[in-house]
Coordinates of C-alpha atoms in Angstrom, one line a residue:
Chain A
M1 CA 15.8 -13.7 -24.0
T2 CA 12.4 -12.4 -25.0
Q3 CA 11.5 -8.8 -24.2
H4 CA 7.8 -9.2 -23.7
V5 CA 5.9 -7.2 -21.1
L6 CA 3.1 -9.1 -19.4
V7 CA 0.3 -7.1 -17.8
I8 CA -1.8 -8.7 -15.2
A9 CA -5.3 -7.2 -15.8
E10 CA -7.4 -6.7 -12.7
Q11 CA -11.1 -7.3 -12.8
V12 CA -13.5 -7.1 -9.9
E13 CA -16.9 -8.6 -10.3
G14 CA -16.5 -8.7 -14.1
V15 CA -15.4 -5.1 -14.5
F16 CA -11.8 -4.0 -15.2
R17 CA -10.3 -1.6 -12.8
K18 CA -9.3 1.7 -14.3
V19 CA -5.7 1.1 -13.3
T20 CA -5.6 -1.9 -15.7
F21 CA -5.8 0.4 -18.7
E22 CA -3.2 2.7 -17.2
V23 CA -0.8 -0.2 -16.6
L24 CA -1.4 -1.6 -20.1
S25 CA -0.6 1.8 -21.6
A26 CA 2.5 2.0 -19.6
G27 CA 3.3 -1.5 -20.6
R28 CA 3.1 -0.7 -24.2
R29 CA 5.4 2.3 -23.8
L30 CA 7.9 0.1 -21.9
A31 CA 7.6 -2.7 -24.5
G32 CA 8.5 -0.1 -27.1
Q33 CA 11.7 0.7 -25.2
L34 CA 12.5 -3.0 -24.7
G35 CA 11.7 -3.9 -28.3
G36 CA 9.1 -6.5 -27.3
S37 CA 5.4 -6.9 -27.4
V38 CA 2.8 -6.3 -24.6
Q39 CA 0.6 -9.1 -23.6
A40 CA -2.0 -9.4 -21.0
V41 CA -3.5 -12.0 -18.7
V42 CA -6.9 -11.9 -17.1
L43 CA -7.9 -14.3 -14.4
G44 CA -11.4 -15.0 -13.0
S45 CA -14.4 -17.1 -13.6
G46 CA -16.8 -16.5 -16.5
I47 CA -14.7 -13.6 -17.7
E48 CA -13.9 -14.7 -21.3
G49 CA -16.0 -12.0 -22.7
L50 CA -13.9 -9.3 -21.1
A51 CA -10.6 -10.2 -22.7
A52 CA -11.2 -8.4 -26.0
E53 CA -11.4 -5.0 -24.2
L54 CA -7.7 -5.3 -23.3
G55 CA -6.8 -5.3 -27.0
K56 CA -8.1 -1.7 -27.3
Y57 CA -5.2 -0.6 -25.1
G58 CA -2.5 -2.4 -27.0
A59 CA -2.4 -6.0 -25.7
E60 CA -1.2 -8.0 -28.7
K61 CA -2.2 -11.2 -27.0
V62 CA -4.6 -11.8 -24.1
F63 CA -4.4 -15.0 -22.1
V64 CA -7.5 -15.9 -20.3
A65 CA -7.4 -18.1 -17.2
D66 CA -11.0 -19.0 -16.5
D67 CA -11.7 -21.2 -13.5
P68 CA -14.3 -21.2 -10.8
A69 CA -11.4 -21.3 -8.2
L70 CA -10.3 -17.9 -9.6
A71 CA -13.7 -16.2 -9.2
D72 CA -12.4 -14.3 -6.1
F73 CA -8.9 -13.2 -5.7
T74 CA -6.7 -15.1 -3.2
T75 CA -2.9 -14.5 -3.4
E76 CA -2.4 -18.3 -3.4
A77 CA -4.7 -19.2 -6.3
Y78 CA -3.6 -16.3 -8.4
T79 CA 0.1 -16.9 -7.8
N80 CA -0.3 -20.6 -8.7
A81 CA -2.1 -19.7 -11.9
L82 CA 0.4 -17.0 -12.9
A83 CA 3.6 -18.9 -12.0
G84 CA 2.8 -21.5 -14.7
L85 CA 1.8 -18.9 -17.3
V86 CA 5.0 -16.9 -16.7
G87 CA 7.0 -20.0 -17.2
Q88 CA 5.4 -20.4 -20.7
I89 CA 5.5 -16.8 -21.7
Q90 CA 8.9 -15.9 -20.2
P91 CA 8.3 -12.2 -20.0
A92 CA 11.1 -9.7 -19.3
V93 CA 8.7 -7.6 -17.2
I94 CA 5.5 -8.3 -15.3
L95 CA 3.3 -5.2 -14.6
L96 CA 0.3 -5.0 -12.4
G97 CA -1.7 -2.3 -10.6
A98 CA -0.6 -1.3 -7.2
T99 CA -3.9 -2.1 -5.7
T100 CA -4.4 -4.1 -2.5
Q101 CA -4.6 -7.2 -4.7
G102 CA -1.7 -6.2 -7.0
K103 CA 0.7 -5.5 -4.1
D104 CA -0.1 -8.8 -2.4
L105 CA 0.2 -10.7 -5.7
G106 CA 3.4 -9.0 -6.7
A107 CA 5.0 -9.9 -3.4
R108 CA 4.1 -13.6 -3.5
L109 CA 5.1 -13.8 -7.2
S110 CA 8.5 -12.2 -6.5
A111 CA 9.2 -14.9 -3.9
R112 CA 7.9 -17.7 -6.1
L113 CA 9.9 -16.7 -9.1
N114 CA 12.9 -15.2 -7.2
A115 CA 12.2 -12.1 -9.1
A116 CA 12.9 -8.4 -8.4
L117 CA 9.9 -6.3 -7.3
A118 CA 9.3 -2.6 -7.3
T119 CA 6.0 -1.7 -5.6
D120 CA 3.8 1.3 -6.3
A121 CA 5.9 2.8 -9.1
V122 CA 5.0 6.2 -10.4
G123 CA 7.4 6.1 -13.3
L124 CA 9.0 3.4 -15.5
G125 CA 11.9 3.2 -17.9
V126 CA 14.8 1.2 -19.3
D127 CA 18.4 2.0 -18.7
G128 CA 21.2 -0.2 -20.1
G129 CA 18.7 -3.0 -20.8
Q130 CA 17.5 -3.0 -17.1
V131 CA 14.1 -1.9 -15.9
V132 CA 14.3 1.3 -13.7
A133 CA 11.2 2.2 -11.7
T134 CA 10.6 5.4 -9.7
R135 CA 8.8 4.8 -6.5
P136 CA 8.0 6.8 -3.4
M137 CA 9.5 5.8 -0.1
Y138 CA 8.9 7.1 3.4
G139 CA 5.3 7.8 2.5
G140 CA 6.3 10.0 -0.5
K141 CA 8.8 12.1 1.3
V142 CA 11.5 10.7 -1.1
L143 CA 11.4 9.3 -4.6
A144 CA 13.7 6.4 -5.3
D145 CA 14.9 5.3 -8.7
V146 CA 15.4 1.5 -8.4
V147 CA 17.1 -0.9 -10.7
L148 CA 15.6 -4.3 -11.1
T149 CA 18.0 -7.2 -11.9
G150 CA 17.0 -10.5 -13.6
A151 CA 13.9 -11.6 -15.3
P152 CA 11.1 -11.2 -14.9
A153 CA 11.2 -7.8 -13.2
I154 CA 7.9 -7.3 -11.4
V155 CA 6.5 -3.7 -11.0
S156 CA 3.2 -2.7 -9.5
V157 CA 2.1 0.7 -10.8
R158 CA 0.4 3.3 -8.7
P159 CA -3.2 4.1 -9.9
N160 CA -3.7 7.6 -11.4
T161 CA -0.1 8.0 -12.5
Q162 CA 0.0 6.7 -16.0
A163 CA -1.7 8.2 -19.1
V164 CA -4.2 5.9 -20.8
E165 CA -3.6 5.5 -24.5
S166 CA -5.9 3.5 -26.7
A167 CA -4.5 1.5 -29.6
A168 CA -5.9 0.3 -32.9
G169 CA -6.6 -3.3 -33.4
A170 CA -7.7 -6.1 -31.2
G171 CA -5.5 -8.6 -29.4
A172 CA -5.7 -12.3 -30.1
V173 CA -7.4 -14.0 -27.2
E174 CA -6.0 -17.3 -26.0
K175 CA -7.3 -19.6 -23.4
A176 CA -4.7 -20.5 -20.8
A177 CA -4.7 -23.8 -19.0
V178 CA -3.8 -23.2 -15.4
T179 CA -2.9 -25.6 -12.7
L180 CA -4.1 -24.4 -9.3
G181 CA -3.0 -27.2 -7.0
D182 CA -4.3 -27.4 -3.5
L183 CA -5.7 -24.1 -2.4
R184 CA -5.9 -23.5 1.3
S185 CA -7.2 -19.9 1.6
K186 CA -10.6 -19.0 0.3
V187 CA -12.9 -16.0 0.2
V188 CA -16.0 -16.8 2.3
G189 CA -17.7 -13.4 2.2
K190 CA -17.5 -10.0 0.5
Q191 CA -19.2 -6.7 0.8
F192 CA -18.9 -3.8 -1.6
E193 CA -20.5 -0.4 -1.2
S194 CA -22.1 0.1 -4.5
G195 CA -21.1 3.2 -6.4
K196 CA -18.5 4.1 -4.0
V197 CA -15.4 5.6 -5.7
D198 CA -12.3 4.3 -4.0
L199 CA -9.8 6.8 -2.7
T200 CA -6.8 5.5 -4.5
E201 CA -8.5 5.6 -7.9
A202 CA -10.7 8.7 -7.6
D203 CA -10.1 11.7 -9.9
A204 CA -11.1 13.9 -7.0
V205 CA -10.9 13.5 -3.2
V206 CA -12.5 15.7 -0.5
T207 CA -10.9 15.1 2.9
G208 CA -12.2 16.2 6.3
G209 CA -9.8 16.6 9.2
R210 CA -9.9 17.6 12.9
G211 CA -11.7 20.8 11.9
M212 CA -14.8 18.8 11.1
G213 CA -15.3 18.7 14.9
G214 CA -17.4 15.5 14.8
A215 CA -18.7 12.6 12.7
D216 CA -21.1 14.7 10.7
Y217 CA -19.4 14.7 7.3
S218 CA -22.5 15.9 5.3
A219 CA -20.8 19.1 4.2
V220 CA -17.8 17.2 2.9
E221 CA -20.1 14.5 1.3
A222 CA -22.2 17.2 -0.4
L223 CA -19.1 18.7 -2.1
A224 CA -17.8 15.3 -2.9
G225 CA -21.2 14.5 -4.5
V226 CA -21.1 17.4 -7.0
L227 CA -17.4 16.7 -7.8
G228 CA -17.9 12.9 -8.2
A229 CA -15.2 12.6 -5.5
A230 CA -14.2 10.1 -2.9
V231 CA -14.3 11.1 0.7
G232 CA -11.2 10.9 2.8
A233 CA -10.2 11.6 6.4
S234 CA -7.1 12.7 8.2
R235 CA -5.6 10.5 10.9
S236 CA -7.0 12.6 13.7
A237 CA -10.5 12.2 12.3
V238 CA -10.0 8.4 12.1
D239 CA -8.5 8.3 15.6
E240 CA -11.6 10.2 16.9
G241 CA -13.7 7.5 15.4
W242 CA -15.5 9.9 13.0
R243 CA -14.5 7.9 9.9
P244 CA -13.3 4.3 9.3
A245 CA -9.5 3.6 9.0
S246 CA -10.0 2.7 5.4
D247 CA -10.8 6.4 4.6
Q248 CA -7.5 7.6 6.0
V249 CA -5.2 9.5 3.7
G250 CA -1.5 9.8 4.8
Q251 CA 1.7 7.9 5.6
T252 CA -0.2 5.3 7.8
G253 CA -3.2 5.4 5.5
K254 CA -3.7 5.6 1.8
T255 CA -1.6 7.5 -0.7
V256 CA -3.7 9.4 -3.2
S257 CA -2.9 11.1 -6.5
P258 CA -6.1 12.6 -7.7
N259 CA -6.5 15.5 -10.2
L260 CA -8.1 17.5 -7.4
Y261 CA -7.6 17.2 -3.7
V262 CA -9.8 19.3 -1.3
A263 CA -8.6 19.4 2.3
C264 CA -11.2 20.7 4.7
G265 CA -10.2 21.4 8.2
V266 CA -7.0 19.5 7.8
S267 CA -3.9 21.2 9.3
G268 CA -1.4 19.3 7.1
A269 CA 0.8 17.3 9.4
I270 CA 3.8 15.9 7.6
Q271 CA 2.3 12.4 7.6
H272 CA -0.8 13.7 5.9
L273 CA 1.1 15.8 3.3
A274 CA 3.2 12.7 2.5
G275 CA 0.0 10.9 1.5
M276 CA -1.5 13.5 -0.8
S277 CA 1.2 15.8 -2.1
S278 CA 1.3 14.1 -5.5
S279 CA -2.2 15.3 -6.1
K280 CA -2.3 17.5 -9.2
V281 CA -4.3 20.4 -7.7
I282 CA -4.6 20.9 -4.0
V283 CA -7.3 23.1 -2.4
A284 CA -7.3 23.9 1.3
I285 CA -10.1 25.2 3.3
N286 CA -9.0 26.1 6.8
K287 CA -9.7 28.7 9.5
D288 CA -6.0 29.0 10.4
P289 CA -4.0 30.9 7.8
E290 CA -0.8 29.5 9.4
A291 CA -1.8 25.8 8.9
P292 CA 0.9 24.0 6.9
I293 CA -1.6 22.8 4.4
I294 CA -2.2 26.4 3.2
A295 CA 1.5 26.6 2.1
K296 CA 1.1 23.4 0.1
A297 CA -2.2 24.3 -1.5
D298 CA -2.6 25.7 -5.0
Y299 CA -5.7 27.5 -3.8
A300 CA -6.8 28.2 -0.3
I301 CA -9.7 29.8 1.4
V302 CA -9.2 30.9 4.9
G303 CA -12.5 30.6 6.6
D304 CA -15.0 28.4 8.4
L305 CA -15.4 25.2 6.5
F306 CA -19.1 24.9 7.5
E307 CA -19.8 28.2 5.7
V308 CA -17.3 27.7 2.8
L309 CA -18.2 24.1 1.8
P310 CA -22.0 24.7 1.2
A311 CA -21.1 27.9 -0.7
L312 CA -18.5 26.1 -2.8
T313 CA -20.9 23.2 -3.4
E314 CA -23.5 25.6 -4.8
E315 CA -21.0 27.4 -7.0
I316 CA -19.7 24.2 -8.5
K317 CA -23.2 23.0 -9.1
K318 CA -23.9 26.2 -11.0
I319 CA -20.7 26.0 -13.1
K320 CA -21.4 22.3 -13.9
G321 CA -24.9 23.3 -14.8
Chain B
M1 CA -0.8 -21.1 20.3
E2 CA 2.8 -20.3 19.1
I3 CA 2.8 -16.9 17.5
L4 CA 5.6 -15.1 15.6
V5 CA 5.5 -11.4 15.0
L6 CA 7.6 -9.5 12.5
V7 CA 8.7 -6.0 13.4
K8 CA 10.9 -3.4 11.8
Q9 CA 12.5 -0.3 13.2
V10 CA 11.7 2.7 11.1
P11 CA 12.0 6.5 11.3
A12 CA 9.0 7.9 13.2
T13 CA 6.4 9.2 10.8
E14 CA 6.8 12.8 11.9
S15 CA 10.4 12.7 10.7
M16 CA 11.6 15.1 8.1
I17 CA 13.5 12.9 5.6
A18 CA 16.6 14.3 3.9
I19 CA 18.9 12.5 1.4
A20 CA 22.4 11.6 2.6
G21 CA 25.6 12.6 0.7
D22 CA 25.8 9.2 -1.0
G23 CA 22.5 9.9 -2.8
V24 CA 21.1 6.5 -2.1
S25 CA 20.3 6.6 1.6
I26 CA 18.8 9.1 4.1
K27 CA 20.4 11.2 6.8
T28 CA 19.8 9.4 10.1
D29 CA 21.1 12.0 12.6
G30 CA 18.5 13.5 14.7
I31 CA 15.9 11.0 13.5
K32 CA 13.9 9.1 16.1
F33 CA 13.6 5.4 15.3
V34 CA 10.5 3.6 16.4
M35 CA 8.7 0.3 15.9
N36 CA 6.9 0.4 12.5
P37 CA 3.3 1.6 13.3
Y38 CA 1.7 -1.3 11.5
D39 CA 3.9 -3.7 13.5
E40 CA 2.4 -2.3 16.7
L41 CA -0.9 -3.6 15.5
A42 CA 0.7 -7.0 14.9
V43 CA 2.2 -7.2 18.4
E44 CA -1.1 -6.2 20.0
E45 CA -3.1 -8.8 18.1
A46 CA -0.6 -11.5 19.0
L47 CA -0.8 -10.6 22.7
K48 CA -4.6 -10.6 22.6
I49 CA -4.6 -14.1 21.0
R50 CA -2.1 -15.3 23.6
E51 CA -4.2 -13.8 26.4
A52 CA -7.2 -15.7 25.1
Q53 CA -5.6 -19.0 24.2
G54 CA -2.2 -19.2 25.9
G55 CA 1.1 -19.8 24.2
T56 CA 4.1 -17.8 23.3
V57 CA 4.7 -14.6 21.4
T58 CA 8.1 -14.4 19.7
I59 CA 9.2 -11.2 17.9
L60 CA 11.5 -11.4 14.9
S61 CA 13.3 -8.5 13.2
V62 CA 15.9 -8.1 10.5
G63 CA 18.1 -5.1 11.0
P64 CA 21.2 -3.6 12.6
A65 CA 22.0 -4.1 16.3
K66 CA 20.0 -0.9 17.0
A67 CA 16.9 -2.6 15.7
A68 CA 16.9 -4.6 19.0
E69 CA 15.2 -1.5 20.5
A70 CA 12.1 -2.2 18.4
I71 CA 12.1 -5.8 19.7
R72 CA 12.5 -4.6 23.2
T73 CA 9.5 -2.4 22.7
G74 CA 7.5 -5.5 21.7
L75 CA 8.8 -7.3 24.8
A76 CA 7.9 -4.4 26.9
M77 CA 4.3 -4.6 25.5
G78 CA 4.3 -8.2 26.7
A79 CA 5.9 -10.5 24.1
D80 CA 7.9 -13.3 25.5
K81 CA 11.2 -13.4 23.5
G82 CA 12.9 -11.9 20.5
I83 CA 15.2 -12.9 17.7
L84 CA 17.2 -10.2 15.8
I85 CA 18.7 -11.1 12.5
D86 CA 21.6 -8.8 11.8
P87 CA 22.8 -8.9 8.2
G88 CA 25.9 -6.9 9.0
D89 CA 27.4 -5.1 6.0
L90 CA 25.2 -7.0 3.5
A91 CA 22.8 -4.8 1.5
I92 CA 19.5 -6.6 1.7
D93 CA 16.3 -6.0 -0.4
G94 CA 12.8 -7.0 0.6
L95 CA 13.1 -10.4 -0.8
G96 CA 16.4 -10.9 1.0
T97 CA 14.7 -9.9 4.2
A98 CA 12.0 -12.5 3.6
K99 CA 14.7 -15.1 2.9
L100 CA 16.5 -14.4 6.2
L101 CA 13.2 -14.6 8.1
A102 CA 12.2 -17.8 6.4
A103 CA 15.5 -19.4 7.3
A104 CA 15.1 -18.3 10.9
I105 CA 11.5 -19.5 11.1
K106 CA 11.8 -22.9 9.4
P107 CA 13.2 -24.7 12.5
L108 CA 10.6 -23.1 14.8
A109 CA 7.2 -24.5 15.7
Y110 CA 4.5 -22.0 15.0
D111 CA 0.8 -21.7 14.4
L112 CA 0.5 -18.1 13.3
I113 CA 2.7 -15.3 12.0
V114 CA 1.4 -11.8 12.4
A115 CA 3.0 -8.9 10.5
G116 CA 2.3 -5.3 9.7
H117 CA 1.1 -5.0 6.1
R118 CA 4.0 -2.7 5.2
A119 CA 6.8 -0.8 6.7
V120 CA 6.5 3.0 6.5
D121 CA 10.2 3.5 5.4
D122 CA 10.5 1.3 2.3
D123 CA 6.8 1.0 1.6
N124 CA 7.5 -2.2 -0.2
F125 CA 4.5 -4.3 0.9
Q126 CA 6.7 -7.2 0.2
V127 CA 8.3 -8.9 3.1
A128 CA 5.3 -10.5 4.9
T129 CA 3.7 -11.9 1.8
A130 CA 7.0 -13.1 0.3
L131 CA 7.8 -14.8 3.6
A132 CA 4.5 -16.7 3.5
E133 CA 5.4 -18.0 0.0
L134 CA 8.9 -19.1 1.1
L135 CA 7.4 -20.9 4.1
A136 CA 4.6 -22.4 1.8
I137 CA 1.8 -21.2 4.0
P138 CA -1.3 -19.1 3.1
N139 CA -1.3 -15.4 3.7
I140 CA -4.1 -12.9 4.3
S141 CA -3.4 -9.2 3.9
M142 CA -5.0 -6.0 5.0
V143 CA -6.6 -7.6 8.0
I144 CA -8.9 -5.5 10.2
K145 CA -10.4 -8.4 12.2
Q146 CA -9.6 -12.0 12.9
E147 CA -11.1 -15.0 14.5
L148 CA -9.4 -18.3 15.3
A149 CA -11.4 -21.5 15.6
D150 CA -10.9 -25.2 14.7
G151 CA -7.4 -24.8 13.4
K152 CA -8.5 -22.1 11.0
I153 CA -8.2 -18.3 10.9
R154 CA -11.0 -16.2 9.4
C155 CA -10.2 -12.6 8.6
L156 CA -12.0 -9.5 7.6
C157 CA -9.9 -7.5 5.1
T158 CA -10.2 -4.1 3.5
V159 CA -10.2 -4.0 -0.3
E160 CA -11.0 -1.1 -2.6
G161 CA -14.6 -0.2 -2.1
G162 CA -15.4 -2.7 0.6
T163 CA -14.3 -5.7 2.6
K164 CA -13.7 -9.4 2.1
E165 CA -13.7 -12.3 4.5
V166 CA -10.9 -14.8 3.9
E167 CA -10.4 -18.1 5.7
A168 CA -7.2 -20.2 5.8
P169 CA -6.0 -23.2 7.8
L170 CA -3.1 -22.8 10.3
P171 CA -0.2 -22.3 10.1
A172 CA -0.9 -19.0 8.2
L173 CA 0.5 -15.5 8.0
I174 CA -1.8 -12.4 8.4
A175 CA -0.8 -8.8 7.8
A176 CA -2.4 -6.1 9.9
Q177 CA -4.1 -3.0 8.7
R178 CA -5.1 0.0 10.8
G179 CA -8.5 -0.7 12.4
L180 CA -7.4 -4.1 13.7
N181 CA -6.9 -2.9 17.2
D182 CA -5.5 -0.1 19.4
P183 CA -2.0 -1.1 20.4
R184 CA -1.2 -0.9 24.1
Y185 CA 1.6 1.2 25.4
A186 CA 4.6 -0.4 27.1
S187 CA 4.2 0.0 30.9
L188 CA 7.1 0.9 33.1
P189 CA 7.0 -2.5 34.8
G190 CA 6.8 -4.0 31.3
I191 CA 9.9 -2.1 30.2
M192 CA 11.8 -3.3 33.3
K193 CA 10.7 -6.9 32.7
A194 CA 11.6 -6.7 29.0
K195 CA 15.3 -6.1 29.9
K196 CA 15.4 -9.7 31.3
K197 CA 13.5 -11.4 28.5
P198 CA 15.6 -13.5 26.1
L199 CA 16.8 -11.8 22.9
E200 CA 19.0 -13.7 20.5
T201 CA 21.0 -12.3 17.7
K202 CA 21.7 -14.3 14.5
T203 CA 23.8 -13.6 11.5
P204 CA 23.0 -14.8 7.9
A205 CA 25.8 -17.4 8.4
D206 CA 24.1 -18.7 11.6
L207 CA 21.0 -19.3 9.3
G208 CA 23.1 -21.1 6.7
L209 CA 22.8 -18.2 4.2
A210 CA 25.7 -16.7 2.2
A211 CA 26.0 -13.3 0.6
A212 CA 25.2 -14.9 -2.8
D213 CA 21.9 -16.3 -1.5
L214 CA 20.9 -12.8 -0.5
Q215 CA 22.1 -10.8 -3.5
P216 CA 19.6 -7.9 -3.8
L217 CA 17.6 -8.0 -7.1
M218 CA 16.2 -4.5 -6.4
K219 CA 18.7 -1.7 -5.8
V220 CA 18.2 1.9 -5.1
K221 CA 20.2 3.8 -7.8
A222 CA 19.3 7.3 -6.7
L223 CA 17.0 9.1 -4.2
K224 CA 15.5 12.4 -5.1
A225 CA 13.3 14.9 -3.4
P226 CA 9.8 15.1 -4.8
A227 CA 9.0 18.3 -6.7
E228 CA 8.5 21.1 -4.1
R229 CA 5.0 22.5 -4.2
K230 CA 4.9 26.2 -4.3
G231 CA 2.5 27.8 -2.0
G232 CA -0.4 28.9 -4.1
R233 CA -2.9 31.7 -3.7
I234 CA -5.2 32.6 -1.0
I235 CA -8.6 33.4 -2.4
E236 CA -9.7 36.8 -1.3
G237 CA -13.2 38.2 -1.4
D238 CA -15.8 40.3 0.4
S239 CA -18.0 37.3 1.4
V240 CA -17.9 33.5 1.7
Q241 CA -20.0 33.4 -1.5
A242 CA -17.6 35.6 -3.4
K243 CA -14.6 33.5 -2.4
A244 CA -16.4 30.3 -3.3
A245 CA -17.4 31.7 -6.7
Q246 CA -13.9 32.8 -7.4
L247 CA -12.4 29.4 -6.4
A248 CA -15.0 27.5 -8.5
R249 CA -14.1 29.7 -11.5
L250 CA -10.3 29.2 -11.0
L251 CA -10.8 25.4 -10.7
R252 CA -12.7 25.5 -13.9
E253 CA -10.8 28.0 -16.0
E254 CA -7.2 28.0 -14.7
A255 CA -6.7 24.6 -13.1
K256 CA -9.2 22.9 -15.4
V257 CA -10.0 20.2 -12.9
I258 CA -13.8 20.5 -12.8

């Protein structure tokens, strides 16, 4: 059996997601342990020019599936394209980013290939020839080491958890012929907020909770602006209708692992803590010194967030010069 | 419109989770089990579609006998009937769950399957999409709005940094994301009526599946607690400005995150 690791690169509108480089780097480390090579595949339309970039992170070979029907991601089209390629390449492991697209694709591929799947891994290794992934369960209240049997083992990797390492040399680019078959689902519209950093990929996240008292998030947005951060919300803020559900951080929302997480007026319910406790540095700003979030924070300011946030925004502006 | 809804019984999200003595499962005593919150959205959406178009809503679940409670909750909300698939002593992974559901669904007539986009216990994001593949129907994930017309479903879905609209012909499977609707509560008359609604239980053997067909490919080897966060420091200072300045300095010099 070959011991190749195949990384499914994710590009959106012709730009690779950051998680793609994280996954490639993790793939190279895993391939080292397995004694195989790391290869990558990129799917899309008019994306041939992108492929070379993957070589910079260690892909020895990059397969390009270029087809107008792959311009927008649908689980169906991407699964059809990949199933054929996987048959040719026979990888031991398939890695992809645990994005909305990656999670969906991983699940459909697992059923198509009758392959083991671990979703949202935060760690990866090999034990006795088998892939072992570490993944959060119960919204991060527990970490599970799971063993994946058979080949390929499919693992989607949580964004912001793997160090990116560049590699010398460029990967060989190969055009891959793909058979897409009859496609039933299609993308009929899309809307992206330009320049918006997504919560799950952001280096910094500033979240507003019940203490915001209303839909005016300008103080949170101003701080997020100087930090280059994404704006999040607690469940109660979403339930109040102050922010969209897509901004929600927590067990029934998004899990985030930024370098810096600033919780403003968030009490720190267990469901919220589950969604953000893997952040590297946590700052809490809350009036209530007894709020559970204070006990989880690396740094806390007890005070009125509407006074603290503008002051903090100014101080960070000064420091960043 | 014949609608199937997938539900799972899970620990309530406010539960404290502790690892059991075997090291691979969690302690269940004292834990309140509820319908997976995303599945409530799925039941609600199915009921809304039935209210608009007529038809039947059937709830399916894979789990132990106790999981029938989650189906009863759906019946109390207004669904018509339920099917519980009880794997007994078999250890089942996400793909195995999808295989059981596929076997139960294949003989049924259906137009639409509605699921929650993940269960908040395993967080696998796997069962619904894998089921669609096993049934060879299209799936649409992270749905926050749907519209049925002319034998097609058109959905608005959340993706990183925006939304997408995806369309597929029926039969199809859609997976609900928060924002799709506000699930109704089960009323008291609803709860009374639910007791009389049909709820069938099936075993893997009833579905023609043997243990070998359901062999888990993904197995939990060990559960561990995430690293405990030590409570950090409360920034003191004479004024808000002084506290803010101190915090900014610490984030720069000590934590090195700005």
